[in-house]
Coordinates of C-alpha atoms and ligand atoms in Angstrom, one line a residue:
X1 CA 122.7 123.3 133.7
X2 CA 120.8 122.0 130.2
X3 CA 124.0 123.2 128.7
X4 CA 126.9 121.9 130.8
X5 CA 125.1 118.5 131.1
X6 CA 124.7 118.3 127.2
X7 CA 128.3 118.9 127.2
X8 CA 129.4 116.6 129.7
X9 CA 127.6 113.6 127.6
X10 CA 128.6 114.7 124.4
X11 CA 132.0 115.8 125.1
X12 CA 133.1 114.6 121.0
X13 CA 130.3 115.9 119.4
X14 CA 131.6 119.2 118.0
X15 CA 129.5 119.5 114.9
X16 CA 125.8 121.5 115.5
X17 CA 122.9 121.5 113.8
X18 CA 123.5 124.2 112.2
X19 CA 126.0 122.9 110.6
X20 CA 124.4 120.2 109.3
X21 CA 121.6 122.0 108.2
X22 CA 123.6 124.0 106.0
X23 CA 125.7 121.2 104.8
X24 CA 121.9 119.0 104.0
X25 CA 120.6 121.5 101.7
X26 CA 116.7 122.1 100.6
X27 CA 116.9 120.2 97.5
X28 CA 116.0 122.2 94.1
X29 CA 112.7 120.3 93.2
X30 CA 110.0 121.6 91.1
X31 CA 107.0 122.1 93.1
X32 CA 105.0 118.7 93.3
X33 CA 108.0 116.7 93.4
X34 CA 108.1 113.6 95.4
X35 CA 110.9 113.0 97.4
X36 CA 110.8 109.4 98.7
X37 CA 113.4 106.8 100.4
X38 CA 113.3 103.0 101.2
X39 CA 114.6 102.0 104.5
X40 CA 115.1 98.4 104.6
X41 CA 117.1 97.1 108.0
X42 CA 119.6 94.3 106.9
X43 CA 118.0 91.2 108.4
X44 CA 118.9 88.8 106.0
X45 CA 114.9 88.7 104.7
X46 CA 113.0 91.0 102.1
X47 CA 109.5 90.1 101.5
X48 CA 106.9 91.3 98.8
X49 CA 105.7 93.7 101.3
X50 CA 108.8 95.7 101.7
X51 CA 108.9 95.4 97.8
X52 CA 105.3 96.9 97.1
X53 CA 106.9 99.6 99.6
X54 CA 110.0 100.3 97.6
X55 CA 107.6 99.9 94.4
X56 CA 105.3 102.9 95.4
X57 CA 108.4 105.1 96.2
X58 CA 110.2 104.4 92.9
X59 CA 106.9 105.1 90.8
X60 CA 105.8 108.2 93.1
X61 CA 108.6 109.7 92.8
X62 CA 109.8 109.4 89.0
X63 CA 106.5 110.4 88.2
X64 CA 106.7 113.9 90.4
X65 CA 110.1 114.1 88.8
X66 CA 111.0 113.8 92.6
X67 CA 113.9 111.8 94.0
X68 CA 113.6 107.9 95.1
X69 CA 117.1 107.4 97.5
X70 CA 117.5 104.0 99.5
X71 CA 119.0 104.2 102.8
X72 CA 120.6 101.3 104.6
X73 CA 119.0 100.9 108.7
X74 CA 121.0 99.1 110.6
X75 CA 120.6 100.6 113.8
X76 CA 119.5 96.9 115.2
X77 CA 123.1 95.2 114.9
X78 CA 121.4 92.2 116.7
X79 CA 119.4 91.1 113.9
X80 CA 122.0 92.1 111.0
X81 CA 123.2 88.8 109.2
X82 CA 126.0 88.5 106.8
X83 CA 125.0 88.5 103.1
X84 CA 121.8 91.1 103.8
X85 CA 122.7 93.9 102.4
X86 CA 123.2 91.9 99.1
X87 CA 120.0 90.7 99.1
X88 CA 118.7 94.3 99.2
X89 CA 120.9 95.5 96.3
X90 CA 120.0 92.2 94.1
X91 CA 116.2 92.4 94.9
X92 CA 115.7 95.8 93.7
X93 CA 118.2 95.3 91.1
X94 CA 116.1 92.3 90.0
X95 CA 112.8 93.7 90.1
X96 CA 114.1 96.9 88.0
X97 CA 113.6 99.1 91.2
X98 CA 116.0 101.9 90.4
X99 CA 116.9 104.6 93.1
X100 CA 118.3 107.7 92.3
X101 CA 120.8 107.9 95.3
X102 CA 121.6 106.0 98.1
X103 CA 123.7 102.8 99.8
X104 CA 125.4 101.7 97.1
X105 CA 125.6 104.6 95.0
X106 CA 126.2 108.0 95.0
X107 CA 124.7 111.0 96.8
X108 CA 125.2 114.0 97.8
X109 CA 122.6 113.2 101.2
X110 CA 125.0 110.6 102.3
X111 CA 126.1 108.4 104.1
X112 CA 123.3 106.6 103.3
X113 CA 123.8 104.0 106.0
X114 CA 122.5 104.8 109.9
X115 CA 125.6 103.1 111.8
X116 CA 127.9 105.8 109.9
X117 CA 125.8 108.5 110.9
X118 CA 125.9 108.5 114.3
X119 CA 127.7 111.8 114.7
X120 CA 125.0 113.3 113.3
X121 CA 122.4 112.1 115.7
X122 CA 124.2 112.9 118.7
X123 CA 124.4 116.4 117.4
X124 CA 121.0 116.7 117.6
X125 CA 120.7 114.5 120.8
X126 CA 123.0 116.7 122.4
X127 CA 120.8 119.6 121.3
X128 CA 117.6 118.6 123.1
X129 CA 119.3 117.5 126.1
X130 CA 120.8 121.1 125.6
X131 CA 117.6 122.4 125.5
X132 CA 116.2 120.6 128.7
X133 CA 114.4 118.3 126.0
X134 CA 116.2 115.0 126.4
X135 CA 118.0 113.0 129.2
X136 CA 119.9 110.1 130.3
X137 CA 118.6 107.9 131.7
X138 CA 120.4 105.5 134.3
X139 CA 117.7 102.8 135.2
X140 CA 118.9 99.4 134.8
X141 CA 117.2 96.9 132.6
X142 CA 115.6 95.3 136.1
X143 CA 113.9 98.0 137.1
X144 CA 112.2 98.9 134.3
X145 CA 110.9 95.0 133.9
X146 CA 109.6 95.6 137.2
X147 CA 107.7 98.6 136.1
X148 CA 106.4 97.1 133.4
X149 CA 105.3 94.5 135.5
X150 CA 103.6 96.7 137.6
X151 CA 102.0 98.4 134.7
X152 CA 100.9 95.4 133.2
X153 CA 98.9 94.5 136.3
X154 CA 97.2 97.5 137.0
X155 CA 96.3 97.8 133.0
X156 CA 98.2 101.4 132.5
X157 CA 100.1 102.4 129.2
X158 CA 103.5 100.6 128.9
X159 CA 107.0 102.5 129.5
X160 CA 108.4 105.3 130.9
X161 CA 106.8 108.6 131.6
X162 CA 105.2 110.8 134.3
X163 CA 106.2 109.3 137.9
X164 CA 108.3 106.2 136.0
X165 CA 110.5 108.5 134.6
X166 CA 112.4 109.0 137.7
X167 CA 115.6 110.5 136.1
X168 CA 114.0 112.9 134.5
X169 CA 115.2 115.6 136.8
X170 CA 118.7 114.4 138.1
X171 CA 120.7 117.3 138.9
X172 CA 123.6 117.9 137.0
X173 CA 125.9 116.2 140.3
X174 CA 124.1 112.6 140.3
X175 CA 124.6 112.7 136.8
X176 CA 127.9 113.0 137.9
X177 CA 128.0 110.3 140.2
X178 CA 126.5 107.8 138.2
X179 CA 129.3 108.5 135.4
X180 CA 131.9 108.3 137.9
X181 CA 130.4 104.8 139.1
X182 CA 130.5 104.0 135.2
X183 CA 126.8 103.1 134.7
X184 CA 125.1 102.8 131.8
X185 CA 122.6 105.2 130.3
X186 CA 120.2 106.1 126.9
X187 CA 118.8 108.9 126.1
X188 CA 115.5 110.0 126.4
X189 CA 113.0 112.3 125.1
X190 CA 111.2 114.3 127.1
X191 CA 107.9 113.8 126.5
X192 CA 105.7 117.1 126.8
X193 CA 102.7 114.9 125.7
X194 CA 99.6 114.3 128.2
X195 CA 97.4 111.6 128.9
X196 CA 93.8 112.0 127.3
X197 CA 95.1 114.2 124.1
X198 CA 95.0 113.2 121.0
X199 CA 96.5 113.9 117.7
X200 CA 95.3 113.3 113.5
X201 CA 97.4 111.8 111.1
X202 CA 97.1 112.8 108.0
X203 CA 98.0 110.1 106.1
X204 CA 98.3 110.2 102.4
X205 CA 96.3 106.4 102.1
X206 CA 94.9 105.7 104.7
X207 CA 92.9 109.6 105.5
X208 CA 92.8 111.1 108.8
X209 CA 93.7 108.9 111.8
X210 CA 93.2 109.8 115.3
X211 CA 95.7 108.8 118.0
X212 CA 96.6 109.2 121.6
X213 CA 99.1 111.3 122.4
X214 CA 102.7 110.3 123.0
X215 CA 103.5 110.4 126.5
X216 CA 106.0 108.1 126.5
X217 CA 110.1 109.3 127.7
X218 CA 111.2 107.1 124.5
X219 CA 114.8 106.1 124.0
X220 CA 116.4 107.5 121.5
X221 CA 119.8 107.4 121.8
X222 CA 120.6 103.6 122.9
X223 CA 123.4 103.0 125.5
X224 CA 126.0 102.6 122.9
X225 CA 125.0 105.6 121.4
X226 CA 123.6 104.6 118.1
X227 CA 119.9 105.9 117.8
X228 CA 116.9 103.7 117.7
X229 CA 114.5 103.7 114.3
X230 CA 112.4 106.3 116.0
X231 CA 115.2 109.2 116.1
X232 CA 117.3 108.1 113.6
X233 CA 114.6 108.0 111.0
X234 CA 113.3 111.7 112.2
X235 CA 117.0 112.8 111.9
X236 CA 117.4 111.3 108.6
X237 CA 114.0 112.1 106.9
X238 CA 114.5 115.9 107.6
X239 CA 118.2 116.1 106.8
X240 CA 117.6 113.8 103.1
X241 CA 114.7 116.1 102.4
X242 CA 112.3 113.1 102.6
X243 CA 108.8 114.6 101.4
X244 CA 106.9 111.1 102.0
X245 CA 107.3 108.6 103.8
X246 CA 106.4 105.4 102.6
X247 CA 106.0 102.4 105.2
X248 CA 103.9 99.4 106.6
X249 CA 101.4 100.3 108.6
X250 CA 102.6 98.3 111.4
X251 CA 104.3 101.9 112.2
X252 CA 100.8 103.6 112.6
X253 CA 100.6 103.4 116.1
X254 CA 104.4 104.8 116.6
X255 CA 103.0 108.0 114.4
X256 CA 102.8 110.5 117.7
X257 CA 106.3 109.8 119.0
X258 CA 107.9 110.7 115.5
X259 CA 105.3 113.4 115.5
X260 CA 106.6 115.1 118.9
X261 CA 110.4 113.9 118.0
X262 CA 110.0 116.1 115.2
X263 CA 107.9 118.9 116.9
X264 CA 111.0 119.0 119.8
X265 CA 113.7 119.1 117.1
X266 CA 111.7 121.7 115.6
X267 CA 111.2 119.9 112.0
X268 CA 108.9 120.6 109.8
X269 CA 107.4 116.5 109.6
X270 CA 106.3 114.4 106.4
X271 CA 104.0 113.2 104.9
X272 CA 103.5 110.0 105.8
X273 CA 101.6 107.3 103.7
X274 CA 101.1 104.1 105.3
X275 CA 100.2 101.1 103.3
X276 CA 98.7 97.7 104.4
X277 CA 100.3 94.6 105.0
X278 CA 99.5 91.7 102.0
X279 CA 97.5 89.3 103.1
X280 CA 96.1 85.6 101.5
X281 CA 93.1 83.8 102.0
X282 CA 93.2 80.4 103.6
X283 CA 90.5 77.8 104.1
X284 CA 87.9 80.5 104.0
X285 CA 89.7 83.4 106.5
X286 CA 92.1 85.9 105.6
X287 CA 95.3 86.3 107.3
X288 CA 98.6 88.1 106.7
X289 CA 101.5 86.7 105.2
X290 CA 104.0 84.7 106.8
X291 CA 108.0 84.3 106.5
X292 CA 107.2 80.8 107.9
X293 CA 104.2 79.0 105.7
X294 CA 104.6 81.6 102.7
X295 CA 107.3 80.8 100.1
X296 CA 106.0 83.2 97.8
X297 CA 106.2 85.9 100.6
X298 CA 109.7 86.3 99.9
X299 CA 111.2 88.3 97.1
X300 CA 114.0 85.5 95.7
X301 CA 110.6 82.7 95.3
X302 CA 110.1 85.0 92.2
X303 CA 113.0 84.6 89.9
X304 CA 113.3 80.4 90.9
X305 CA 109.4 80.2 90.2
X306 CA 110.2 81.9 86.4
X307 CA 107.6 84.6 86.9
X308 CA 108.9 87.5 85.1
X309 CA 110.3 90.6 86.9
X310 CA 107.7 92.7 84.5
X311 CA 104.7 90.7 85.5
X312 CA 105.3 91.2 89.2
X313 CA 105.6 94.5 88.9
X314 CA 102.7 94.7 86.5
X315 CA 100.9 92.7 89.7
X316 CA 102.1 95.4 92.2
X317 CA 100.8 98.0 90.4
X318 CA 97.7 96.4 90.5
X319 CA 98.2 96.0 94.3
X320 CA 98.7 99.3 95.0
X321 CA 96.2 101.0 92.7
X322 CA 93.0 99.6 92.4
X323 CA 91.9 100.5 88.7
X324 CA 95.6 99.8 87.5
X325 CA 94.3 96.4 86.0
X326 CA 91.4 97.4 84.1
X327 CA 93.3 100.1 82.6
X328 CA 96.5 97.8 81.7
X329 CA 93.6 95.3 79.9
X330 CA 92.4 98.1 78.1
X331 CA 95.4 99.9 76.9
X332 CA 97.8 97.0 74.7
X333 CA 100.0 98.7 74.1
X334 CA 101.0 100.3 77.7
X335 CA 102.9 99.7 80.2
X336 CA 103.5 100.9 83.8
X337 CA 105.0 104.4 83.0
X338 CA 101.9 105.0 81.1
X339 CA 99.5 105.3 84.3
X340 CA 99.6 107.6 86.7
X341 CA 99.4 106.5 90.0
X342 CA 98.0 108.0 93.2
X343 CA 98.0 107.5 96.9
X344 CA 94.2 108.0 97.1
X345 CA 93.8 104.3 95.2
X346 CA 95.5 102.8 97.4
X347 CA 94.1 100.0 99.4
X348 CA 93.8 101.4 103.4
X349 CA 92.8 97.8 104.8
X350 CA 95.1 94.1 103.9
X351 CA 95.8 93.5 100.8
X352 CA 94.8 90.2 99.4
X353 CA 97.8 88.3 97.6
X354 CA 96.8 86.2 95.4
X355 CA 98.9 83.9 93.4
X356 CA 96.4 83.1 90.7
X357 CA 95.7 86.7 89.8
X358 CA 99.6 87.4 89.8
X359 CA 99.5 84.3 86.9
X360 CA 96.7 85.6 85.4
X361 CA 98.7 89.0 84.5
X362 CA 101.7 87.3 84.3
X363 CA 99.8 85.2 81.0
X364 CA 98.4 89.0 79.7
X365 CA 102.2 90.4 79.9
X366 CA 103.6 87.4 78.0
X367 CA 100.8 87.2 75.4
X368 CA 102.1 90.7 74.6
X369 CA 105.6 89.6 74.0
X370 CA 106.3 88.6 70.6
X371 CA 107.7 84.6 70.3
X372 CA 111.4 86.0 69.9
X373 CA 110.9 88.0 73.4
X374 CA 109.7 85.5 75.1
X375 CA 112.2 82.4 73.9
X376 CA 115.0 85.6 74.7
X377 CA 113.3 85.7 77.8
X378 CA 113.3 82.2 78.4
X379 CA 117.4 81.5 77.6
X380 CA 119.0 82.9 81.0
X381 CA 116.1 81.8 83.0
X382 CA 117.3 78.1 81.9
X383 CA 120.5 79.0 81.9
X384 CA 120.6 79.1 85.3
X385 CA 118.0 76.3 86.5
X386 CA 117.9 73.6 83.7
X387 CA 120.8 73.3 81.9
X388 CA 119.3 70.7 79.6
X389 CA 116.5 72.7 78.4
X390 CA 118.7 75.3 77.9
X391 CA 120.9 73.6 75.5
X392 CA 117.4 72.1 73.8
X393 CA 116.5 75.3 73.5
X394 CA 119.6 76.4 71.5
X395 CA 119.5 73.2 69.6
X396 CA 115.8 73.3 68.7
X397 CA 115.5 76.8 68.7
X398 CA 113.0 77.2 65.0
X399 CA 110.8 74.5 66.6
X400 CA 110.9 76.4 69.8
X401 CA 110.3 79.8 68.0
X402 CA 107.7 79.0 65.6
X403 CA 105.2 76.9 68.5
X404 CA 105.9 80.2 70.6
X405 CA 104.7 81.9 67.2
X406 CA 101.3 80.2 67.1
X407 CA 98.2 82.0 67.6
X408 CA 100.3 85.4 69.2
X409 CA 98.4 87.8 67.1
X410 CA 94.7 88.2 66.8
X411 CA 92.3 89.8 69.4
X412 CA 92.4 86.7 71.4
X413 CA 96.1 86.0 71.8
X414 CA 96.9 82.2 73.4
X415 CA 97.4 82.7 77.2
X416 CA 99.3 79.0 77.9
X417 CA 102.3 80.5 79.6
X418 CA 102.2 82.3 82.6
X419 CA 105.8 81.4 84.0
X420 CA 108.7 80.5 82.5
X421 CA 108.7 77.0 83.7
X422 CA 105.7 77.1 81.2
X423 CA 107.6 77.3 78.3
X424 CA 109.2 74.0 79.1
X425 CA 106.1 72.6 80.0
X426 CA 104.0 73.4 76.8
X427 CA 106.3 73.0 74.3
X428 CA 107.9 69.9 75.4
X429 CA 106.4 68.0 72.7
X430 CA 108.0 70.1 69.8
X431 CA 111.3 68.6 71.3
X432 CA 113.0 65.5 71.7
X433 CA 112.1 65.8 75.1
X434 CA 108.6 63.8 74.0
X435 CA 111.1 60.7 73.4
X436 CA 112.7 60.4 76.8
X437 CA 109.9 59.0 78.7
X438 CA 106.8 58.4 75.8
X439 CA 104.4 56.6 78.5
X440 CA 104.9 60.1 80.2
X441 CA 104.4 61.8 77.1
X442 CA 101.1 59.8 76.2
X443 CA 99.6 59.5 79.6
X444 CA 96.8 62.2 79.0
X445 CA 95.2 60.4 76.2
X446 CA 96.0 56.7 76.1
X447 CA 92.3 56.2 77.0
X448 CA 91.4 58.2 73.3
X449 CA 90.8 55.9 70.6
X450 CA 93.0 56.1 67.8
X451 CA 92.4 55.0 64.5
X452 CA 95.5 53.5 62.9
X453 CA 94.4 52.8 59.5
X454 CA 92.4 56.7 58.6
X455 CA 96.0 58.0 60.4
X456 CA 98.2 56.3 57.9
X457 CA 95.7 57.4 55.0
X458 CA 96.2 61.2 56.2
X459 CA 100.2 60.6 56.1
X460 CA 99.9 60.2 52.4
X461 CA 97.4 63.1 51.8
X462 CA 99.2 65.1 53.6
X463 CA 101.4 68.2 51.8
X464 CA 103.1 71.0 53.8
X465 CA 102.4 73.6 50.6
X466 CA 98.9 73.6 51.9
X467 CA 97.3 76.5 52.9
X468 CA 95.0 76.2 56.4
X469 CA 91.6 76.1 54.4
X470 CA 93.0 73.5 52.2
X471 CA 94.5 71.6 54.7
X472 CA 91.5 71.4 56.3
X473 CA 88.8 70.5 53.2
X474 CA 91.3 67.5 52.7
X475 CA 90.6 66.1 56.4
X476 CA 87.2 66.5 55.2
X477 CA 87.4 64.7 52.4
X478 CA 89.2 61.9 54.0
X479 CA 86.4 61.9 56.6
X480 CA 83.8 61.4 54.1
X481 CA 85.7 58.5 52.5
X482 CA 86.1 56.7 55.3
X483 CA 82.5 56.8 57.4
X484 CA 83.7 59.7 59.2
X485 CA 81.0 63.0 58.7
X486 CA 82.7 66.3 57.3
X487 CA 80.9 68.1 59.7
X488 CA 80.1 68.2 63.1
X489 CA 76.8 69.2 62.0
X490 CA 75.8 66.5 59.7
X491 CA 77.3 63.8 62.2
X492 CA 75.1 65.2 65.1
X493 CA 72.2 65.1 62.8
X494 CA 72.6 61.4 63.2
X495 CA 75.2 60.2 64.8
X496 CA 74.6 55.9 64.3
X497 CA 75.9 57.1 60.5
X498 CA 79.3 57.8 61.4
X499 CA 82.2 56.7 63.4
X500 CA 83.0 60.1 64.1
X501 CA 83.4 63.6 62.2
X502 CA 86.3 65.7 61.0
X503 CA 86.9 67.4 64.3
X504 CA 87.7 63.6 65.3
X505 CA 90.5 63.3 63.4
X506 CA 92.1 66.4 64.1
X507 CA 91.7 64.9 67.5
X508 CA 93.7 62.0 67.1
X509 CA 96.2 63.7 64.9
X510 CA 96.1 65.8 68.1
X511 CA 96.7 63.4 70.6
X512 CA 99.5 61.4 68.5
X513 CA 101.8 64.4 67.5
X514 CA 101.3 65.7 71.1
X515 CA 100.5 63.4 73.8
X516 CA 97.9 66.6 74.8
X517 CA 94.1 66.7 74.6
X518 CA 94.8 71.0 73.7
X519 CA 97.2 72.7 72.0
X520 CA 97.7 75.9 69.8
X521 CA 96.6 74.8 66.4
X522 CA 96.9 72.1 64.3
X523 CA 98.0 73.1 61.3
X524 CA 101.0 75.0 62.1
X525 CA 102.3 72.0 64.7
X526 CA 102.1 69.9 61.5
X527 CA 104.1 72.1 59.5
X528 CA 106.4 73.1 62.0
X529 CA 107.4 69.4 63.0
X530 CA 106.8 67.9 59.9
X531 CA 104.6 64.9 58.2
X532 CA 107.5 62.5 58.9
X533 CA 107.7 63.4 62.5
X534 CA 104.1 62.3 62.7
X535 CA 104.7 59.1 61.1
X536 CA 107.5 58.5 63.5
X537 CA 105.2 59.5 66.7
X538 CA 102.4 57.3 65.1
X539 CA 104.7 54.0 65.6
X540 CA 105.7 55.2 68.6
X541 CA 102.5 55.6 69.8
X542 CA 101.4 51.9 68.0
X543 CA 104.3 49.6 69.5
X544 CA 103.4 51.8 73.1
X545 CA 99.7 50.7 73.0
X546 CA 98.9 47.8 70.6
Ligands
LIG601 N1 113.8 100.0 108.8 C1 112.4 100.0 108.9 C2 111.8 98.7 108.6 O1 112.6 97.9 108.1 C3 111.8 101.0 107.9 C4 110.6 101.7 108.3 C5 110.5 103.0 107.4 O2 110.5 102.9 106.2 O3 110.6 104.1 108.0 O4 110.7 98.3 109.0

């Protein structure tokens, strides 16, 4: 009967499991080897959670020497929108996520997008019905509400099973009947799971987890015969050779029905690893991410913002394994395929995502870059969101290079820049961007006293052949001649002496050339804009406040 009604429902489907097993082969992996998949549904939205998934597959993987393969699930045709399946490609494009195989590329696993698969899950549909492990099911969408209702009321587990599951056992003639009236039906499992069991997952990060078992008759064909995530994913995993599965841990508690969905098609199940949803602090309490008040939850905020593809991954890695970052500040000269990452450091509970620590790497990786990196860097960035600065930035590219330049080396590199919004932003005042607006440009230190006459003194001592010492003894010696200590020492040994000390007139020097109370040093903005530049910036400065 098992048999007859399989065929009757599946009258197309001529291709068997079999068949496809042979045609799926094992894949040829060295022992150890990871093969992992990302699985994103086309809904238009990608946030940094399903990144830091597709993040741990890529790096688990090409560090087993395992496979990484991206499939496309869009068995929810409801919530695909147009243009989503670009965003996928250009997100993990962007953030240097490379798969191996998959939508978009070659592979011999294929096709590599659910909707074109669905052959292939009703072969193995029509198998378990075969089997007496599946059925359809003909109840409308009314009378299940109604059991739900019921359910709901009297506090019992949600769905169909047990005495809900009426069609469990039609006989092959009301099946019969109900075709010929032309109603609708899915397919179910047939649950052989009972109330009060339980069953451990074993999962890779978050340990053992104990869990009721499934008891539910889940759907898992749907009435148009495309299969819902539960049984395509099951179908898929097994046939692509998945070895881990990496996903949110919103799926935890659907764990036993891909457990018995595999343990009916007789599948050998995956690994699983389940990772934690990112979270961020807010006015004390800590609460998960949102599409809604989040900007920075989804994946394009990054590359508007100017935070470098490398930092954020630098910053996942430091999400996903918790003594990533003292190793990275430890080791200079590595990078992420230096460290070898493991599912036992991962983080079982939220994840805190925190903005300020992403800038604070994001400052480490570019304080590793030397100045021509980061103005290369820097080029298509404004290229595509500030045309002016761009063109600036051609024009006064040496400027532009040598303040990058300043104070790069040493074991205390500067760490001004932590997007690339920052470039424009600190080194404004080495272009003639100071000139368009100079009350904007002086605003941080028009309260500072400035001292016109010891300023015009220094333009004539001043030679660019100087080295930094001598630079440096001559402010000095222009101090002393002009009731201003050479030392911060001797001025603070009485202060009523002086009208100030050396170290204030490198401050007005400061504050004239830059409009800033800090910069990199001195000496090298001096040479790098020049003694007549000052001079100019000195009037400026005069006719703006006198
Ligand atoms: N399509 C599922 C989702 O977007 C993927 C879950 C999985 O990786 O298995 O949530």
């Amino acid at each position: 009967m098992h048999k007859e009604l399989a065929d009757l429902l599946f009258q197309d489907i001529k291709i068997t499991p079999e068949e496809l097993e042979e045609e799926y082969k094992p894949r040829e992996l060295k022992e150890g080897a990871m093969v992992t998949r990302f699985g994103p549904s086309p809904t238009g939205f990608m946030h940094v959670g399903n990144l830091l998934g597709a993040f741990i597959d890529s790096v688990m993987a090409k560090q087993t020497g395992g496979v990484f393969f991206l499939r496309l699930e869009d068995t929810d045709s409801k919530r695909e929108v147009d243009g989503a399946r670009e965003l996928i490609l250009n997100a993990l494009a962007h953030f240097h996520i490379d798969y191996d195989e998959g939508y978009g590329k070659e592979g011999m696993y294929g096709p590599y997008v659910q909707r074109e698969r669905k052959e292939i899950y009703q072969a193995y549909a029509k198998r378990l019905v075969e089997e007496g492990k599946a059925y359809p099911c003909f109840m409308t969408e009314e009378e299940i509400a109604e059991i739900r209702e019921g359910q709901e009321l009297r506090k019992e587990a949600i769905g169909i099973y047990g005495h809900y599951a009426v069609d469990r056992d039609l006989s092959l003639d009301e099946v019969k009947e109900h075709l010929k009236n032309g109603d609708s039906y899915v397919i179910r499992m047939k649950s052989p799971g009972e109330k009060d069991k339980q069953i451990t997952l074993h999962d890779l990060i978050k340990g053992d987890i104990v869990l009721p078992e499934n008891i539910i008759d889940e759907v898992i064909l749907k009435k148009d015969g495309i299969p819902t995530y539960h049984f395509a994913h099951v179908v898929d995993d097994h046939l692509m050779r998945t070895t881990v599965v990496v996903r949110g841990d919103e799926w935890v508690p659907s764990f036993p029905k891909h457990l018995q969905l595999n343990q009916l098609l007789g599948f050998k199940p995956c690994k699983y690893a389940h990772h934690a949803p990112l979270t961020k602090k807010e006015d004390g309490k800590i609460r998960k991410l949102s599409k809604r008040k989040d900007p920075e939850f989804s994946v394009q905020y990054y590359k508007e913002a100017g935070i470098p593809v490398d930092a954020v991954r630098l910053y996942l890695a430091t999400l996903i394994n918790t003594n990533f970052e003292e190793w990275y500040l430890q080791n200079k000269d590595k990078g992420l395929d230096d460290f070898t990452f493991s599912f036992k450091k991962m983080p079982t509970g939220g994840t805190l995502f925190d903005m300020e620590k992403l800038n604070n790497i994001a400052r480490t990786y570019f304080s590793r870059l030397t100045s021509k990196e980061v103005y290369q860097e820097a080029l298509p960035f404004y290229q595509e969101y500030d045309k002016d600065f761009y063109q600036i930035l051609l024009d006064e590219k040496d400027k532009i290079l040598g303040f990058l330049e300043i104070e790069r080396e040493g074991r205390r590199p500067r760490k001004d820049i932590a997007t690339l919004k920052d470039i424009k932003k600190e080194s404004m005042y080495m272009t003639k961007l100071f000139y368009q607006d100079l009350k904007e440009s002086y605003k941080d230190v028009m309260e500072e006293e400035v001292d016109y006459e010891i300023l015009e003194k220094y333009i004539s001592i001043y030679s660019d052949q100087d080295t930094q010492d001598e630079w440096y003894q001559k402010i000095q010696k222009l101090a002393e001649e002009n009731s201003y200590a050479p030392s911060v020492k001797m001025y603070k040994e009485d202060e009523t002496l002086y009208k100030g000390h050396v170290g204030t007139i490198c401050e007005m020097i400061r504050h004239v050339l830059t409009g800033r109370k800090q910069t990199p040093n001195l000496y090298y903005l001096l040479k790098i804009l020049g003694i007549e530049e000052f001079q100019k910036r000195l009037k400026a400065y005069q006719d703006l406040y006198r």
